[in-house]
Coordinates of C-alpha atoms in Angstrom, one line a residue:
I140 CA 58.2 -12.1 153.4
I141 CA 55.4 -9.9 155.0
S142 CA 52.2 -11.5 155.1
Y143 CA 49.0 -9.9 155.9
D144 CA 45.7 -11.4 157.0
C145 CA 42.7 -9.7 155.1
P146 CA 39.7 -9.2 157.3
T147 CA 36.0 -9.4 156.4
Y148 CA 33.9 -6.1 156.9
I149 CA 30.4 -6.1 157.7
L150 CA 28.4 -2.7 157.1
S151 CA 26.1 -1.4 159.9
S152 CA 24.1 0.5 157.5
T153 CA 24.1 2.3 154.1
T154 CA 22.6 5.8 153.6
A155 CA 22.1 8.2 150.6
S156 CA 21.2 11.9 150.6
V157 CA 18.4 13.1 148.5
V158 CA 19.2 14.8 145.0
D159 CA 17.5 17.9 144.3
L160 CA 17.9 18.4 140.7
C161 CA 17.5 22.4 141.2
S162 CA 20.8 22.1 143.5
G163 CA 22.9 19.5 142.1
T164 CA 23.0 16.1 140.2
S165 CA 24.8 13.9 143.0
S166 CA 24.0 12.2 146.2
I167 CA 26.5 11.4 149.1
I168 CA 26.5 8.0 149.8
T169 CA 27.5 6.9 153.5
L170 CA 28.6 3.7 154.9
S171 CA 28.9 2.9 158.8
G172 CA 30.4 0.4 160.9
L173 CA 33.9 0.0 159.4
P174 CA 37.3 0.2 161.2
A175 CA 39.0 3.9 160.2
G176 CA 41.3 3.8 157.1
L177 CA 41.4 4.1 153.7
Y178 CA 38.9 1.9 151.3
S179 CA 37.9 1.3 147.4
V180 CA 34.3 0.7 147.3
T181 CA 32.9 -1.4 144.5
Y182 CA 29.3 -0.5 143.8
E183 CA 26.3 -0.9 141.1
L184 CA 23.8 1.6 140.0
N185 CA 20.7 -0.2 139.2
N186 CA 22.4 -3.4 138.8
V187 CA 25.3 -1.7 136.5
L188 CA 28.8 -2.0 137.9
Q189 CA 30.4 1.6 138.3
T190 CA 34.1 2.5 138.6
P191 CA 35.3 1.8 142.3
A192 CA 35.1 5.2 144.5
N193 CA 37.7 6.0 147.2
M194 CA 36.4 6.4 150.7
T195 CA 38.0 7.4 153.7
V196 CA 36.5 6.2 156.9
N197 CA 37.0 8.3 160.2
A198 CA 37.4 7.2 163.5
T199 CA 33.5 7.0 164.4
G200 CA 33.5 4.0 161.8
S201 CA 31.9 6.2 159.1
G202 CA 32.8 7.0 155.6
T203 CA 31.4 8.9 152.6
F204 CA 31.7 8.8 148.8
I205 CA 29.8 10.7 145.8
V206 CA 27.8 9.0 143.0
S207 CA 26.8 11.4 140.4
G208 CA 24.7 11.3 137.4
F209 CA 21.3 11.7 139.0
T210 CA 19.7 13.9 136.2
T211 CA 15.9 12.7 136.2
L212 CA 13.0 12.6 138.7
G213 CA 12.5 9.2 140.5
T214 CA 14.6 6.6 142.2
K215 CA 17.7 4.7 141.7
S216 CA 19.2 1.9 143.7
I217 CA 23.0 1.9 144.9
A218 CA 24.2 -1.9 146.0
I219 CA 27.8 -2.0 147.9
K220 CA 29.7 -5.1 146.2
S221 CA 32.8 -5.3 148.0
L222 CA 35.5 -3.2 150.1
T223 CA 39.2 -3.3 149.6
S224 CA 41.6 -1.9 152.1
G225 CA 44.9 -2.3 153.8
T226 CA 48.0 -0.4 154.6
S227 CA 48.9 0.5 151.0
A228 CA 48.4 4.0 150.2
N229 CA 46.7 2.5 147.2
A230 CA 43.5 0.5 148.6
S231 CA 43.2 -1.5 145.3
D232 CA 46.7 -2.9 146.4
N233 CA 45.1 -4.6 149.5
C234 CA 42.6 -7.0 150.8
T235 CA 39.1 -6.9 149.3
S236 CA 36.1 -8.1 151.4
T237 CA 32.7 -8.8 149.8
I238 CA 29.7 -6.9 151.6
N239 CA 26.4 -8.8 151.6
S240 CA 24.5 -7.3 154.2
A241 CA 22.9 -3.6 155.1
N242 CA 24.6 -2.8 151.7
T243 CA 21.7 -1.3 149.6
V244 CA 20.1 2.0 149.6
T245 CA 17.5 4.0 147.2
V246 CA 18.7 7.6 146.0
T247 CA 15.5 9.8 145.6
T248 CA 15.7 12.5 143.1
T249 CA 13.5 15.3 143.6
S250 CA 13.2 19.0 142.2
S251 CA 12.3 22.2 144.1
G252 CA 11.4 23.6 140.8
T253 CA 7.6 24.7 140.1
A254 CA 5.9 22.0 138.4
P255 CA 3.4 23.0 135.4
V256 CA -0.4 22.2 136.0
A257 CA -1.7 19.5 133.7
L258 CA -5.0 20.3 131.9
P259 CA -7.7 18.0 130.7
G260 CA -7.1 16.6 127.3
T261 CA -9.1 17.9 124.3
A262 CA -9.8 17.1 120.4
A263 CA -9.9 13.2 121.7
T264 CA -10.7 10.6 119.3
C265 CA -10.5 6.9 119.5
T266 CA -6.9 6.9 118.7
Q267 CA -5.5 10.5 119.9
I268 CA -5.9 13.2 122.4
T269 CA -4.4 16.6 122.6
A270 CA -2.6 17.0 126.0
N271 CA -2.6 20.6 127.5
W272 CA -0.8 22.1 130.7
Q273 CA -0.3 25.7 132.2
A274 CA 2.6 27.6 131.4
V275 CA 5.8 28.1 134.1
S276 CA 6.9 31.5 133.8
G277 CA 10.7 31.3 132.6
A278 CA 10.6 27.7 131.5
S279 CA 13.0 26.7 128.7
Y280 CA 11.4 23.6 127.9
Y281 CA 8.8 20.9 128.9
E282 CA 9.0 17.4 129.3
L283 CA 5.9 15.0 128.4
D284 CA 5.4 11.5 130.0
V285 CA 2.5 9.4 128.5
A286 CA 2.2 5.8 129.9
T287 CA -0.4 3.1 130.1
D288 CA -0.2 2.9 134.0
A289 CA -0.5 5.5 136.5
A290 CA 3.1 4.6 138.1
F291 CA 4.7 5.6 134.5
T292 CA 6.5 2.3 134.5
N293 CA 5.1 1.6 131.1
F294 CA 5.6 4.6 128.7
V295 CA 4.2 4.8 125.3
S296 CA 6.8 4.6 123.0
G297 CA 8.5 8.1 122.4
Y298 CA 6.6 9.8 125.1
N299 CA 9.4 9.0 128.2
A300 CA 10.5 12.8 129.0
L301 CA 9.7 13.9 125.4
N302 CA 11.0 17.5 125.2
V303 CA 8.1 19.4 123.6
S304 CA 9.8 22.8 123.4
T305 CA 8.0 25.7 125.0
N306 CA 4.6 24.4 123.8
L307 CA 1.6 24.2 126.1
T308 CA -0.3 21.4 123.9
R309 CA 0.9 18.1 122.3
N310 CA -1.0 15.7 120.2
I311 CA -0.8 12.4 121.4
A312 CA -1.6 10.0 118.5
G313 CA -1.4 6.2 117.8
L314 CA -3.5 5.3 120.8
S315 CA -5.5 2.1 121.4
N316 CA -9.4 2.6 122.1
A317 CA -10.6 1.2 125.4
T318 CA -7.1 1.7 126.8
N319 CA -6.3 3.9 129.8
Y320 CA -3.8 6.4 129.4
Y321 CA -2.2 8.8 131.6
Y322 CA 0.3 12.0 131.1
R323 CA 2.0 14.3 133.3
V324 CA 4.5 17.3 132.4
R325 CA 7.6 18.8 133.7
A326 CA 9.1 22.2 133.1
F327 CA 13.1 23.1 132.8
K328 CA 13.5 26.4 134.3
G329 CA 17.2 27.9 134.8
T330 CA 19.4 24.8 135.6
C331 CA 17.1 21.9 136.6
I332 CA 13.8 20.2 135.6
S333 CA 10.8 20.6 137.8
A334 CA 9.0 18.0 139.8
N335 CA 6.0 16.2 138.0
S336 CA 2.8 17.6 137.4
N337 CA -0.6 16.5 138.6
I338 CA -1.7 13.3 136.2
I339 CA -4.3 13.5 133.5
T340 CA -6.0 10.0 132.3
Y341 CA -7.8 9.5 129.4
K342 CA -9.7 6.3 127.7
P343 CA -10.5 6.2 124.2
A344 CA -13.8 5.5 123.2
I345 CA -14.6 2.1 121.4
V346 CA -16.6 0.9 118.2
P347 CA -20.1 1.1 119.5
S348 CA -21.7 -2.5 120.0
G349 CA -24.7 -3.7 117.9
V350 CA -28.0 -2.2 118.2
T351 CA -31.1 -3.8 119.8
L352 CA -34.1 -3.0 117.8
A353 CA -37.4 -2.5 119.7
P354 CA -40.8 -3.2 117.7
V355 CA -42.2 -1.2 115.0
T356 CA -44.9 1.4 115.8
G357 CA -47.2 3.8 113.9
V358 CA -47.6 1.8 110.9
N359 CA -50.2 2.7 108.5
C360 CA -50.4 2.8 104.8
S361 CA -47.5 4.8 103.9
V362 CA -45.5 5.3 107.3
F363 CA -43.9 3.3 110.3
I364 CA -41.6 4.1 113.0
A365 CA -38.6 2.2 113.3
N366 CA -37.4 1.7 117.2
W367 CA -34.4 0.9 119.0
T368 CA -32.6 1.1 122.4
T369 CA -29.5 3.5 123.0
E370 CA -26.1 2.2 122.4
T371 CA -23.6 3.5 125.2
N372 CA -20.8 4.7 122.8
A373 CA -23.0 5.6 120.2
T374 CA -23.1 9.3 118.3
N375 CA -25.5 8.7 115.7
Y376 CA -27.2 5.8 114.0
L377 CA -27.6 4.6 110.3
L378 CA -30.7 3.3 109.1
D379 CA -31.5 0.8 106.3
V380 CA -35.0 0.0 104.9
S381 CA -35.5 -2.4 102.0
T382 CA -38.2 -4.5 100.7
D383 CA -35.5 -7.3 100.0
I384 CA -34.7 -9.3 103.0
N385 CA -31.0 -9.5 102.0
F386 CA -31.2 -5.8 101.6
G387 CA -29.9 -6.1 98.1
S388 CA -31.8 -2.8 97.2
F389 CA -33.1 0.0 99.3
V390 CA -36.1 2.1 99.7
N391 CA -35.5 5.8 98.6
T392 CA -32.8 7.4 100.7
Y393 CA -32.8 4.6 103.4
N394 CA -29.5 3.3 102.8
S395 CA -27.3 4.1 105.7
L396 CA -29.1 7.1 106.5
N397 CA -27.6 9.0 109.1
V398 CA -30.4 9.8 111.6
G399 CA -28.7 11.3 114.2
N400 CA -28.3 10.4 117.8
V401 CA -32.1 9.2 118.1
T402 CA -33.6 5.9 119.2
S403 CA -36.6 6.3 116.5
Y404 CA -37.2 7.7 113.4
T405 CA -40.2 8.0 111.1
V406 CA -40.0 6.4 107.9
T407 CA -42.4 7.7 105.0
G408 CA -43.1 7.4 101.4
L409 CA -44.1 3.6 101.4
A410 CA -46.6 1.6 99.6
A411 CA -49.7 0.1 101.0
S412 CA -49.9 -3.6 102.1
T413 CA -46.2 -4.1 101.5
I414 CA -43.6 -6.1 103.6
Y415 CA -40.8 -4.1 104.3
Y416 CA -37.2 -4.8 106.5
Y417 CA -35.3 -2.5 108.5
R418 CA -32.1 -2.4 110.5
V419 CA -30.1 -0.1 112.2
R420 CA -26.1 0.1 113.0
A421 CA -24.4 2.4 115.8
Q422 CA -21.8 4.8 114.8
N423 CA -19.2 6.8 116.2
G424 CA -15.8 8.2 115.5
C425 CA -13.9 4.9 116.1
G426 CA -16.3 3.2 113.6
T427 CA -19.7 1.5 113.1
S428 CA -21.3 -1.7 114.9
A429 CA -21.0 -5.3 113.5
G430 CA -24.0 -7.3 113.5
I431 CA -27.1 -6.1 112.3
P432 CA -30.4 -7.4 113.2
M433 CA -33.4 -7.0 111.1
V434 CA -37.3 -6.1 111.8
Q435 CA -39.8 -7.1 109.4
F436 CA -43.4 -5.6 109.2
T437 CA -46.1 -5.2 106.8
T438 CA -47.8 -1.7 106.0
T439 CA -51.5 -1.5 106.3
T440 CA -54.1 -1.6 104.2
A441 CA -56.6 0.6 106.3
A442 CA -59.2 2.4 104.2
I443 CA -58.9 6.2 103.4
P444 CA -61.0 8.6 105.8
G445 CA -64.8 8.6 105.1
T446 CA -67.0 11.6 104.4
I447 CA -66.5 14.2 106.9
V448 CA -69.7 15.8 108.6
S449 CA -69.1 19.4 108.8
A450 CA -70.9 21.6 111.7
S451 CA -72.2 25.0 112.1
P452 CA -70.0 27.6 112.2
T453 CA -69.6 29.6 115.3
N454 CA -67.7 32.9 116.7
I455 CA -68.8 34.9 113.6
I456 CA -67.6 38.4 113.6
C457 CA -66.5 40.8 111.1
S458 CA -63.3 39.1 109.8
V459 CA -63.2 35.8 111.4
F460 CA -65.4 32.8 112.0
T461 CA -64.8 29.3 113.5
A462 CA -65.4 26.3 111.4
N463 CA -66.5 23.1 112.8
W464 CA -67.1 19.4 112.0
N465 CA -67.0 15.9 113.3
L466 CA -64.3 13.7 113.9
Q467 CA -63.9 10.7 111.3
A468 CA -62.2 7.6 112.6
N469 CA -59.6 6.9 110.0
A470 CA -58.5 10.6 109.5
T471 CA -55.2 11.7 110.7
S472 CA -55.6 15.3 109.6
Y473 CA -58.2 17.5 107.9
L474 CA -58.1 19.4 104.6
L475 CA -60.0 22.7 104.7
D476 CA -61.5 24.9 101.8
V477 CA -63.0 28.6 102.3
S478 CA -64.5 30.2 99.5
T479 CA -67.1 33.0 98.5
D480 CA -68.2 30.9 95.7
I481 CA -71.0 28.3 96.5
N482 CA -69.2 25.9 94.1
F483 CA -65.6 26.6 95.3
G484 CA -64.5 27.8 91.7
S485 CA -62.0 30.0 93.7
F486 CA -60.6 30.0 97.2
V487 CA -60.0 32.6 100.0
G488 CA -56.4 32.9 100.8
I489 CA -54.4 30.0 101.8
Y490 CA -57.8 28.1 102.5
N491 CA -57.3 25.5 99.6
S492 CA -57.0 22.1 101.1
L493 CA -55.2 23.5 104.1
N494 CA -54.1 20.7 106.4
V495 CA -55.1 22.0 109.8
G496 CA -54.2 18.9 111.7
N497 CA -56.0 16.4 113.6
V498 CA -58.6 18.8 115.2
N499 CA -62.2 19.4 114.6
T500 CA -62.5 23.1 115.0
Y501 CA -60.2 26.0 113.2
T502 CA -60.5 29.9 113.3
V503 CA -60.4 31.3 109.8
T504 CA -59.3 34.9 109.8
G505 CA -58.4 37.7 107.2
L506 CA -61.9 37.8 105.9
S507 CA -64.0 40.9 105.0
T508 CA -67.2 42.4 106.6
S509 CA -70.6 41.5 105.7
T510 CA -69.3 38.6 103.3
I511 CA -70.9 35.2 102.9
Y512 CA -68.3 32.3 102.9
Y513 CA -68.7 28.7 102.3
Y514 CA -66.4 26.2 103.9
R515 CA -65.9 22.2 103.2
L516 CA -63.7 19.5 104.2
K517 CA -61.8 16.0 103.5
G518 CA -60.3 13.7 105.8
R519 CA -56.8 12.5 105.2
N520 CA -54.3 9.5 106.3
G521 CA -51.5 7.8 104.9
C522 CA -53.5 6.0 102.6
G523 CA -55.1 8.6 100.9
N524 CA -58.1 11.4 101.2
S525 CA -61.7 11.3 101.6
T526 CA -63.2 10.6 98.1
V527 CA -65.9 13.2 98.4
Y528 CA -66.2 16.5 100.3
S529 CA -68.2 17.1 103.3
N530 CA -71.5 19.1 103.4
S531 CA -70.7 22.7 103.2
Q532 CA -71.3 25.6 105.5
T533 CA -72.5 29.0 105.1
A534 CA -70.6 31.8 107.4
K535 CA -72.0 35.6 107.0
T536 CA -69.6 38.0 108.8
L537 CA -70.6 41.2 110.6
D538 CA -71.0 44.4 108.8
S539 CA -70.4 46.7 111.7
A540 CA -69.4 47.1 115.5
P541 CA -72.3 46.0 117.9
I542 CA -74.7 48.8 119.1
A543 CA -74.7 50.3 122.4
P544 CA -76.3 48.1 125.3
T545 CA -79.5 49.1 126.6
A546 CA -81.7 49.1 129.8
V547 CA -78.9 49.6 131.8
V548 CA -79.8 49.4 135.6
S549 CA -78.4 49.0 138.9
S550 CA -79.8 46.6 141.9
G551 CA -78.8 44.9 144.8
V552 CA -77.3 48.3 146.4
L553 CA -75.1 47.2 149.5
C554 CA -72.6 49.2 151.7
N555 CA -69.5 47.8 149.7
Q556 CA -71.3 46.7 146.2
F557 CA -73.8 46.8 143.6
T558 CA -75.1 45.0 140.4
M559 CA -75.2 46.6 137.0
S560 CA -77.1 45.1 134.4
W561 CA -78.3 45.4 130.9
A562 CA -80.0 44.1 127.8
A563 CA -77.9 42.0 125.4
A564 CA -76.7 44.1 122.3
T565 CA -76.9 43.0 118.7
N566 CA -73.7 41.5 117.2
A567 CA -71.8 41.5 120.6
L568 CA -69.4 39.0 121.6
T569 CA -68.4 40.5 125.2
Y570 CA -69.0 43.7 127.2
Q571 CA -66.8 46.0 129.0
A572 CA -67.9 47.7 132.3
Q573 CA -66.7 50.7 133.9
I574 CA -67.1 52.3 137.3
S575 CA -65.6 55.8 138.6
T576 CA -66.1 58.2 141.4
D577 CA -66.0 60.8 138.8
N578 CA -68.8 61.0 136.0
A579 CA -66.0 61.7 133.4
F580 CA -64.4 58.5 133.8
P581 CA -60.9 60.1 133.5
A582 CA -58.1 57.4 133.1
T583 CA -56.7 57.3 136.9
A584 CA -57.0 55.3 139.8
V585 CA -60.6 56.4 140.5
T586 CA -61.6 54.6 137.3
Q587 CA -62.0 50.8 137.0
T588 CA -62.3 48.8 133.9
F589 CA -63.4 45.2 133.4
P590 CA -63.4 43.7 130.0
G591 CA -64.1 40.4 128.7
I592 CA -67.7 40.1 130.3
T593 CA -69.8 37.7 128.4
A594 CA -72.8 37.9 130.7
T595 CA -75.2 40.5 130.9
S596 CA -74.7 41.7 134.3
Y597 CA -71.4 42.4 136.8
T598 CA -71.3 43.0 140.2
F599 CA -68.9 45.7 141.4
T600 CA -67.3 44.8 144.9
G601 CA -65.0 46.0 147.1
L602 CA -66.6 49.6 147.0
T603 CA -66.3 52.4 149.9
V604 CA -69.6 52.9 151.9
G605 CA -71.7 56.0 151.4
T606 CA -69.8 56.7 148.2
V607 CA -71.4 58.0 144.9
Y608 CA -70.3 55.9 141.9
Y609 CA -70.9 56.4 138.2
Y610 CA -71.1 53.3 136.1
R611 CA -71.6 52.3 132.3
V612 CA -70.9 49.4 129.7
L613 CA -70.1 48.9 125.9
A614 CA -70.5 46.0 123.7
R615 CA -67.5 44.6 121.8
N616 CA -66.8 42.4 118.9
G617 CA -64.3 41.7 116.3
C618 CA -65.5 44.9 114.3
G619 CA -64.7 47.3 117.0
D620 CA -66.7 48.4 120.0
S621 CA -70.1 50.2 120.5
V622 CA -70.2 53.7 122.5
Y623 CA -71.1 53.3 126.1
G624 CA -74.6 52.5 126.9
V625 CA -76.1 55.4 129.3
P626 CA -77.9 53.9 132.3
P627 CA -81.3 56.0 133.1
S628 CA -79.6 57.1 136.5
T629 CA -76.1 57.7 135.9
S630 CA -75.1 57.0 139.4
V631 CA -76.0 55.3 142.6
T632 CA -74.6 55.7 146.2
T633 CA -73.5 52.9 148.4
L634 CA -75.2 52.7 151.8
T635 CA -74.0 54.1 154.7
L636 CA -73.0 52.2 158.1
P637 CA -75.5 52.1 161.2
S638 CA -74.4 54.2 163.9
A639 CA -72.9 52.0 166.9
P640 CA -75.2 51.2 169.7
T641 CA -75.0 51.9 173.5
I642 CA -75.4 49.2 176.2
S643 CA -77.2 49.6 179.5
A644 CA -77.2 47.6 182.1
S645 CA -80.1 46.7 184.6
G646 CA -77.7 46.9 187.5
S647 CA -74.2 46.8 188.9
L648 CA -71.9 45.1 186.5
N649 CA -70.1 43.8 189.5
I650 CA -72.1 40.6 190.3
C651 CA -72.5 37.9 192.9
Q652 CA -71.7 34.4 191.7
T653 CA -75.4 33.4 192.1
S654 CA -76.6 36.7 190.4
N655 CA -76.9 38.1 186.7
V656 CA -77.0 41.2 184.9
T657 CA -79.3 42.2 182.0
L658 CA -77.5 44.1 179.1
T659 CA -79.7 46.3 176.6
S660 CA -79.0 47.8 173.3
S661 CA -79.9 51.0 172.4
A662 CA -81.2 49.7 169.1
A663 CA -84.5 47.8 169.0
T664 CA -83.9 45.7 166.1
N665 CA -80.7 44.1 164.0
N666 CA -78.5 43.4 167.0
L667 CA -75.5 41.4 166.9
W668 CA -73.9 40.9 170.1
S669 CA -70.5 39.5 170.7
T670 CA -71.9 36.3 172.2
G671 CA -73.7 35.7 169.0
A672 CA -77.5 36.6 170.0
V673 CA -79.5 38.9 168.0
T674 CA -82.2 40.1 170.6
Q675 CA -82.2 43.6 172.1
S676 CA -81.3 42.5 175.3
I677 CA -79.1 39.6 176.9
I678 CA -78.9 38.0 180.4
V679 CA -75.3 37.9 181.5
S680 CA -74.0 35.5 184.5
S681 CA -70.3 35.1 183.4
A682 CA -67.6 37.6 183.6
G683 CA -66.5 38.9 180.4
S684 CA -66.4 41.8 177.9
Y685 CA -69.5 42.4 176.1
T686 CA -70.3 44.4 173.0
V687 CA -73.3 44.5 170.6
K688 CA -73.3 46.2 166.6
V689 CA -76.0 46.8 164.5
V690 CA -76.4 44.7 160.8
N691 CA -79.0 46.1 158.7
S692 CA -81.0 44.4 155.8
A693 CA -78.3 45.3 153.4
G694 CA -75.6 43.5 155.4
C695 CA -73.7 46.7 156.6
E696 CA -72.3 46.5 159.9
S697 CA -72.1 49.2 162.3
P698 CA -68.9 49.8 164.6
S699 CA -69.1 47.5 167.8
S700 CA -70.4 49.4 171.1
V701 CA -68.3 50.5 173.9
P702 CA -67.6 47.0 175.8
S703 CA -69.7 46.4 179.0
T704 CA -67.4 44.4 181.2
V705 CA -68.9 42.1 184.0
T706 CA -67.1 41.3 187.0
I707 CA -68.1 38.3 189.5
S708 CA -67.8 39.0 193.3
N709 CA -66.9 36.0 195.6
L710 CA -69.4 34.9 198.3
P711 CA -69.6 36.8 201.6
T712 CA -68.1 35.1 204.9
A713 CA -68.3 35.8 208.5
T714 CA -66.7 34.3 211.6
A715 CA -68.3 35.1 215.2
G716 CA -65.9 35.5 218.4
G717 CA -66.0 32.9 221.2
S718 CA -68.6 32.6 224.0
I719 CA -68.4 34.9 227.1
T720 CA -70.5 35.0 230.6
I721 CA -72.0 38.2 231.6
C722 CA -74.3 39.2 234.8
S723 CA -78.1 39.7 234.2
N724 CA -77.6 43.4 234.6
G725 CA -74.6 43.7 232.7
S726 CA -73.6 44.3 229.2
A727 CA -70.7 42.8 226.9
I728 CA -68.8 43.8 223.8
V729 CA -68.6 40.7 221.5
A730 CA -65.2 40.4 220.3
G731 CA -62.8 38.4 217.9
A732 CA -65.5 38.5 214.9
N733 CA -64.5 38.7 211.2
A734 CA -65.9 39.2 207.9
T735 CA -65.0 39.4 204.1
N736 CA -66.9 40.2 200.6
G737 CA -69.6 42.1 202.3
N738 CA -71.2 44.1 205.1
I739 CA -71.6 42.7 209.0
L740 CA -75.4 42.3 210.5
W741 CA -75.3 40.8 213.9
T742 CA -78.6 39.1 215.0
I743 CA -79.8 37.3 218.4
N744 CA -80.3 33.6 218.1
G745 CA -82.5 32.0 220.9
G746 CA -82.6 34.7 223.5
S747 CA -83.7 38.2 224.2
G748 CA -81.8 41.5 224.8
T749 CA -80.8 44.3 222.8
L750 CA -78.0 44.8 220.4
T751 CA -76.0 47.9 219.4
N752 CA -73.6 48.9 216.9
E753 CA -74.8 45.6 215.3
T754 CA -73.3 46.6 211.9
T755 CA -69.9 46.6 213.3
V756 CA -67.1 44.0 213.8
A757 CA -67.7 44.7 217.6
P758 CA -71.4 45.0 218.8
T759 CA -72.6 45.5 222.7
Y760 CA -75.2 43.0 223.9
T761 CA -77.4 43.9 226.9
P762 CA -79.5 41.2 228.6

């Protein structure tokens, strides 16, 4: 009898190689920490027991075996359950040892293939969306995953690696609103599936909540404005209006009337002094909101507008006049009639109860020249129109263009401007002035035109000094323009500038600190010094540059004079030399003296004798 004691084996590690689907579908599993020999390995793949694999362990204590079938991206777990080994050529005939530690490993399946780029979904509704992605060149088909979690552990039924052929879109239907969905795509090319694309997220909309109504506004005899607040998920609103609190009947078209995506709506065509109810529901592609709050209100019994008081017409020209009237308290708009018949038996153009809005003036156009017109008005609001017309007004349109302006004169002539004035022209509304350096007034840069003048004078500015200018003016109204009025003198010459004065000085411009100098202008009057003085002469005791110009009575200024620059000299200083002793019959040269900023002059102080060379630094003294 041969007996054999079965050993107990303990693994030091279990590892697995990464699977690249573009290179194969198998992983090499490596077990370490075993004696050399032949083994049969019992293992589970994702908790499913597999057919045992044979493995040979080398002298270093490591052995490998191959697990196949990794055809999808992701991870799977390998668990080593037991090892069978012995001296028999068939490992399964020998001892079996259960393995409980260092016996699990995760196999990761990747792909080196090009992944598609997932694009945002389109055609989204409450229950569906169209997934989109970019093409991968050479792809045989695409796989689509749809899940309710970003980790893709909870797949939507039918959307786990769904083969969508070579299509680049797929409609995903049967979704639940208010639920987050995620989709991703893979491409199969050649022999392998690619890695996953980026993930696109979509959350279908939900049915709108109930609408919150706001107070009614703009209530009058036949109108009100329904108001409500915005509901986040709404794309439009349905409005009901009824005189029945239970909404058993509806007013006109206001039965689930789609008023669009707005938060107010003007309801018209109502009866005065009547109780109405309105309600609003929010709607989108998912459905219509439940819960219908209601607002009750009563239309007003406000009076119709009173009689309008018209006012005299203005701005009357050949084909136009402006009708005027006073505003009436209850009116929201006005109806205008215009006729050539004082009894208004006929009307001019569109001016038959023309609604001109809530204004108190209106320009009537398209009229004939030299024609008498009449106008009248009624006020209007939601309750009705004024019962009687306003008083009528008369307007007679002009028959021709205005006459040319007369009494055209110039005044206020200065160096760079002058004023043209004229007498008012009959029928004129505005005037147009022209100025030119050419008496033919050519349409070039030398001619300037100034239209739209409502006064009877105009000041031309920015002119060139000493220049001849020609000027003229015409009158204008809606019928046309007059000819230009000719001034009695056809031109005016702007004043020339005074000549620049010169400056004379009373002495040297280099003065002592305690001295001054008088500067005098060659012009007797109209001087303006750079100091601001306006006299002919100024007394200067400060260093600086001084100029003067002439400003004549017309305000024209000459160029400034050549500057006179005044400088200030420092005070002189003198230092005598030391004392010396001499004989009464001798003489001495005084030495050691110095002086600055002036001329030397020696004097005898408290004694007698004579000095020679007394204006030099070293004079000679003789007792």
